[in-house]
Short mmCIF file of C-alpha atoms in Angstrom, two decimals:
data_model
loop_
_atom_site.label_atom_id
_atom_site.label_comp_id
_atom_site.label_asym_id
_atom_site.label_seq_id
_atom_site.Cartn_x
_atom_site.Cartn_y
_atom_site.Cartn_z
CA MET A 1411 13.93 1.67 -55.86
CA SER A 1412 13.26 -0.30 -59.35
CA ALA A 1413 13.97 -3.88 -59.53
CA PRO A 1414 17.21 -5.01 -60.99
CA SER A 1415 17.12 -5.77 -64.67
CA THR A 1416 17.07 -9.54 -66.22
CA ALA A 1417 20.66 -8.83 -67.36
CA THR A 1418 21.92 -7.61 -63.61
CA LEU A 1419 20.37 -10.68 -62.31
CA TYR A 1420 22.06 -13.05 -64.77
CA ARG A 1421 25.34 -11.86 -64.34
CA ILE A 1422 24.74 -11.92 -60.36
CA ALA A 1423 24.54 -15.71 -60.69
CA ALA A 1424 27.29 -15.84 -63.09
CA TYR A 1425 29.88 -14.55 -60.89
CA ALA A 1426 28.31 -16.64 -57.85
CA GLY A 1427 28.99 -19.76 -60.44
CA ILE A 1428 32.59 -18.69 -60.61
CA GLY A 1429 32.78 -17.98 -57.28
CA SER A 1430 31.46 -22.00 -56.69
CA GLY A 1431 34.05 -22.82 -59.48
CA LEU A 1432 37.30 -21.69 -57.39
CA VAL A 1433 36.00 -23.01 -54.11
CA LEU A 1434 35.58 -26.40 -55.91
CA LEU A 1435 39.27 -26.07 -57.11
CA ILE A 1436 40.31 -25.03 -53.48
CA ASN A 1437 38.75 -27.96 -52.22
CA ALA A 1438 40.54 -30.04 -54.97
CA ALA A 1439 44.10 -28.81 -54.21
CA LYS A 1440 43.12 -29.03 -50.42
CA ARG A 1441 42.58 -32.75 -51.02
CA SER A 1442 45.35 -33.52 -53.09
CA GLY A 1443 47.81 -31.81 -50.56
CA LEU A 1444 48.69 -28.65 -53.04
CA ILE A 1445 47.68 -26.45 -50.38
CA PRO A 1446 47.61 -27.14 -46.40
CA VAL A 1447 44.46 -27.82 -44.84
CA THR A 1448 43.52 -24.39 -42.85
CA ALA A 1449 40.59 -22.99 -40.97
CA ALA A 1450 39.64 -20.86 -43.72
CA THR A 1451 40.06 -23.68 -46.16
CA GLN A 1452 37.59 -25.92 -44.09
CA LEU A 1453 35.42 -22.80 -43.56
CA ILE A 1454 34.80 -22.07 -47.46
CA ALA A 1455 34.45 -25.25 -48.49
CA PRO A 1456 30.40 -25.14 -47.95
CA LEU A 1457 30.56 -22.11 -50.29
CA ALA A 1458 30.47 -23.98 -53.58
CA GLN A 1459 27.12 -25.28 -52.75
CA VAL A 1460 25.52 -21.88 -51.42
CA LEU A 1461 26.90 -19.79 -54.28
CA ALA A 1462 25.95 -22.68 -56.87
CA LEU A 1463 22.17 -22.53 -55.68
CA ALA A 1464 22.38 -18.97 -57.21
CA LEU A 1465 23.80 -20.07 -60.37
CA ILE A 1466 21.38 -22.74 -61.01
CA ALA A 1467 18.71 -20.30 -60.24
CA GLY A 1468 19.99 -18.31 -63.19
CA LEU A 1469 20.27 -21.07 -65.36
CA TYR A 1470 16.79 -21.95 -64.74
CA PHE A 1471 15.35 -18.82 -65.62
CA ALA A 1472 17.84 -18.32 -68.54
CA TYR A 1473 17.43 -21.44 -70.09
CA THR A 1474 15.82 -24.51 -68.49
CA ARG A 1475 12.36 -23.03 -67.70
CA ARG A 1476 12.00 -23.52 -71.58
CA THR A 1477 11.54 -26.75 -71.02
CA GLY A 1478 8.18 -26.74 -68.99
CA THR A 1479 7.24 -29.07 -65.86
CA PHE A 1480 10.28 -31.11 -66.45
CA GLY A 1481 12.91 -28.17 -66.22
CA LEU A 1482 11.00 -27.02 -63.10
CA THR A 1483 10.97 -30.39 -61.55
CA ALA A 1484 14.72 -30.68 -62.42
CA TYR A 1485 15.73 -27.42 -61.14
CA LEU A 1486 13.81 -27.95 -57.58
CA LEU A 1487 15.45 -31.50 -57.19
CA ASN A 1488 18.82 -29.92 -57.81
CA ALA A 1489 18.05 -26.72 -55.55
CA GLY A 1490 16.90 -28.96 -53.05
CA ALA A 1491 19.65 -31.66 -53.20
CA LEU A 1492 22.33 -28.42 -53.19
CA ALA A 1493 20.95 -27.20 -49.68
CA ALA A 1494 21.05 -30.57 -48.25
CA LEU A 1495 24.56 -30.67 -49.50
CA VAL A 1496 26.04 -27.57 -47.61
CA GLY A 1497 24.95 -29.49 -44.49
CA VAL A 1498 27.05 -32.30 -45.51
CA GLU A 1499 29.89 -30.31 -46.23
CA PHE A 1500 29.82 -28.54 -42.80
CA VAL A 1501 29.60 -32.19 -41.12
CA ILE A 1502 32.32 -33.40 -43.34
CA ASN A 1503 34.77 -30.44 -43.23
CA LEU A 1504 33.86 -28.74 -39.83
CA VAL A 1505 32.84 -31.96 -37.61
CA PHE A 1506 34.54 -34.93 -38.87
CA ALA A 1507 37.30 -33.04 -39.38
CA GLU A 1508 37.84 -32.85 -35.84
CA LEU A 1509 37.06 -36.40 -34.81
CA PRO A 1510 39.34 -39.71 -34.77
CA ALA A 1511 38.38 -42.52 -37.50
CA ASN A 1512 36.51 -44.97 -35.10
CA THR A 1513 33.96 -42.14 -34.00
CA ILE A 1514 32.95 -41.20 -37.54
CA ALA A 1515 32.63 -45.02 -38.33
CA GLU A 1516 29.99 -45.12 -35.54
CA LEU A 1517 28.25 -41.63 -36.54
CA ARG A 1518 28.00 -43.01 -40.38
CA ALA A 1519 26.36 -46.47 -39.11
CA GLY A 1520 23.62 -44.37 -37.55
CA PRO A 1521 21.05 -42.00 -38.35
CA LEU A 1522 23.67 -39.29 -39.76
CA GLY A 1523 24.92 -41.97 -42.22
CA ILE A 1524 21.33 -42.50 -43.90
CA ALA A 1525 21.16 -38.58 -44.11
CA LEU A 1526 24.53 -38.07 -45.83
CA THR A 1527 23.57 -40.92 -48.31
CA VAL A 1528 20.17 -39.50 -49.28
CA ALA A 1529 21.81 -36.24 -49.64
CA SER A 1530 24.33 -37.50 -51.84
CA ILE A 1531 22.15 -39.78 -54.11
CA SER A 1532 19.67 -36.68 -54.04
CA PHE A 1533 22.58 -34.72 -55.61
CA LEU A 1534 23.18 -36.79 -58.09
CA LEU A 1535 19.92 -37.29 -59.45
CA GLY A 1536 19.01 -33.75 -59.16
CA THR A 1537 22.39 -32.75 -61.16
CA LEU A 1538 21.69 -35.06 -63.69
CA ALA A 1539 18.36 -34.20 -64.28
CA PHE A 1540 19.08 -30.75 -64.43
CA ALA A 1541 21.90 -31.89 -67.01
CA VAL A 1542 19.58 -33.16 -69.12
CA ALA A 1543 17.12 -30.27 -69.05
CA LEU A 1544 19.71 -28.18 -70.09
CA LEU A 1545 20.66 -30.07 -72.53
CA MET A 1546 17.23 -30.19 -74.04
CA ALA A 1547 16.92 -26.21 -74.14
CA ARG A 1548 19.79 -26.27 -76.47
CA LYS A 1549 21.14 -22.99 -75.25
CA ALA A 1550 24.26 -23.51 -72.58
CA PRO A 1551 27.55 -25.09 -74.15
CA ALA A 1552 26.92 -29.31 -74.64
CA ALA A 1553 30.21 -29.87 -73.31
CA ALA A 1554 30.27 -27.46 -70.28
CA VAL A 1555 26.80 -29.08 -69.50
CA THR A 1556 28.29 -32.58 -69.91
CA LEU A 1557 31.43 -31.61 -67.30
CA TYR A 1558 29.22 -30.40 -64.93
CA ALA A 1559 27.16 -33.72 -64.69
CA LEU A 1560 30.30 -36.02 -65.31
CA GLY A 1561 31.87 -34.55 -62.19
CA ALA A 1562 28.87 -34.75 -60.05
CA VAL A 1563 29.25 -38.73 -60.15
CA PRO A 1564 32.12 -39.31 -58.11
CA VAL A 1565 31.42 -36.39 -55.74
CA ALA A 1566 28.28 -37.49 -54.99
CA LEU A 1567 29.71 -41.20 -54.59
CA ARG A 1568 32.44 -39.60 -52.54
CA ALA A 1569 32.67 -42.77 -49.97
CA ALA A 1570 32.97 -45.26 -52.68
CA VAL A 1571 35.00 -43.76 -55.13
CA PRO A 1572 38.98 -43.46 -54.89
CA GLU A 1573 40.71 -40.22 -53.78
CA TRP A 1574 41.94 -39.46 -57.25
CA ALA A 1575 38.32 -39.68 -58.79
CA LEU A 1576 36.65 -37.50 -56.52
CA ASN A 1577 38.96 -34.69 -57.29
CA ALA A 1578 38.88 -35.14 -60.77
CA GLY A 1579 35.17 -35.02 -60.44
CA LEU A 1580 35.72 -31.57 -58.26
CA VAL A 1581 37.90 -30.15 -61.38
CA ALA A 1582 35.27 -31.42 -63.91
CA MET A 1583 32.58 -29.45 -62.07
CA ALA A 1584 34.61 -26.26 -61.30
CA VAL A 1585 35.38 -26.13 -65.17
CA GLY A 1586 31.84 -27.01 -66.08
CA ILE A 1587 30.31 -24.28 -64.05
CA GLY A 1588 32.85 -22.12 -64.84
CA TRP A 1589 32.37 -22.38 -68.53
CA LEU A 1590 28.41 -21.95 -67.67
CA SER A 1591 28.89 -19.29 -65.74
CA VAL A 1592 31.07 -17.26 -68.90
CA ARG A 1593 28.39 -18.18 -71.00
CA MET A 1594 25.85 -16.85 -68.82
CA LEU A 1595 27.86 -13.19 -68.74
CA ARG A 1596 27.79 -12.86 -72.54
CA ASP A 1597 24.38 -13.81 -72.53
CA ALA A 1598 23.32 -11.12 -70.07
CA SER A 1599 25.30 -8.51 -72.16
CA THR A 1600 23.39 -9.67 -75.19
CA HIS A 1601 20.15 -9.28 -73.29
CA ALA A 1602 20.89 -6.05 -71.70
CA GLU A 1603 21.81 -4.67 -75.37
CA THR A 1604 18.63 -5.69 -77.03
CA THR A 1605 16.46 -4.48 -74.05
CA THR A 1606 18.12 -1.16 -74.08
CA PRO A 1607 15.79 1.31 -75.09
CA ALA A 1608 16.94 3.50 -78.10
CA VAL A 1609 17.98 7.06 -77.57
CA ALA A 1610 16.96 9.43 -80.11
CA VAL A 1611 18.84 11.83 -81.54
CA ALA A 1612 17.64 15.80 -81.63
#
């Protein structure tokens, strides 16, 4: 069984990115009251980060590995932060949602609060570093990268920003991620065309 082609891996990463963007939009709609809060919408919330892990892996191999050590470091930092953020999303959507406000405040005052803060700051730094690497590579659309990076700021600082800012950040990240994913799909098609061997005509 042969390994999947580079173009196929790029497409998988791109489709994962599109899925991540859709989940972010659902999260924003849920928080805005446009759709109801249900068990399903709470359960799928962490999928945004899970799917984003596949996207940034594709973005690294497609674009930012050209930036050398900085690109690799930025990717690893962003990937680690996204993995930690999966746990944060589970806590917020599946634990905090079932607890009274005073209990949540008590939990945030202890080690859990420190862990949530570290995960959020790591996500912010990792996302910004990876965005810089993408811009340095000069392959991904700068506007899409900028939207992704700017959206990450209120998302990472969710405890300190108003609800409208958080929702705007989620939408900005979703648009940026979707844009980057579409670009990767286009590049995957181009890569497949340039690497497909010519068929001899008899």
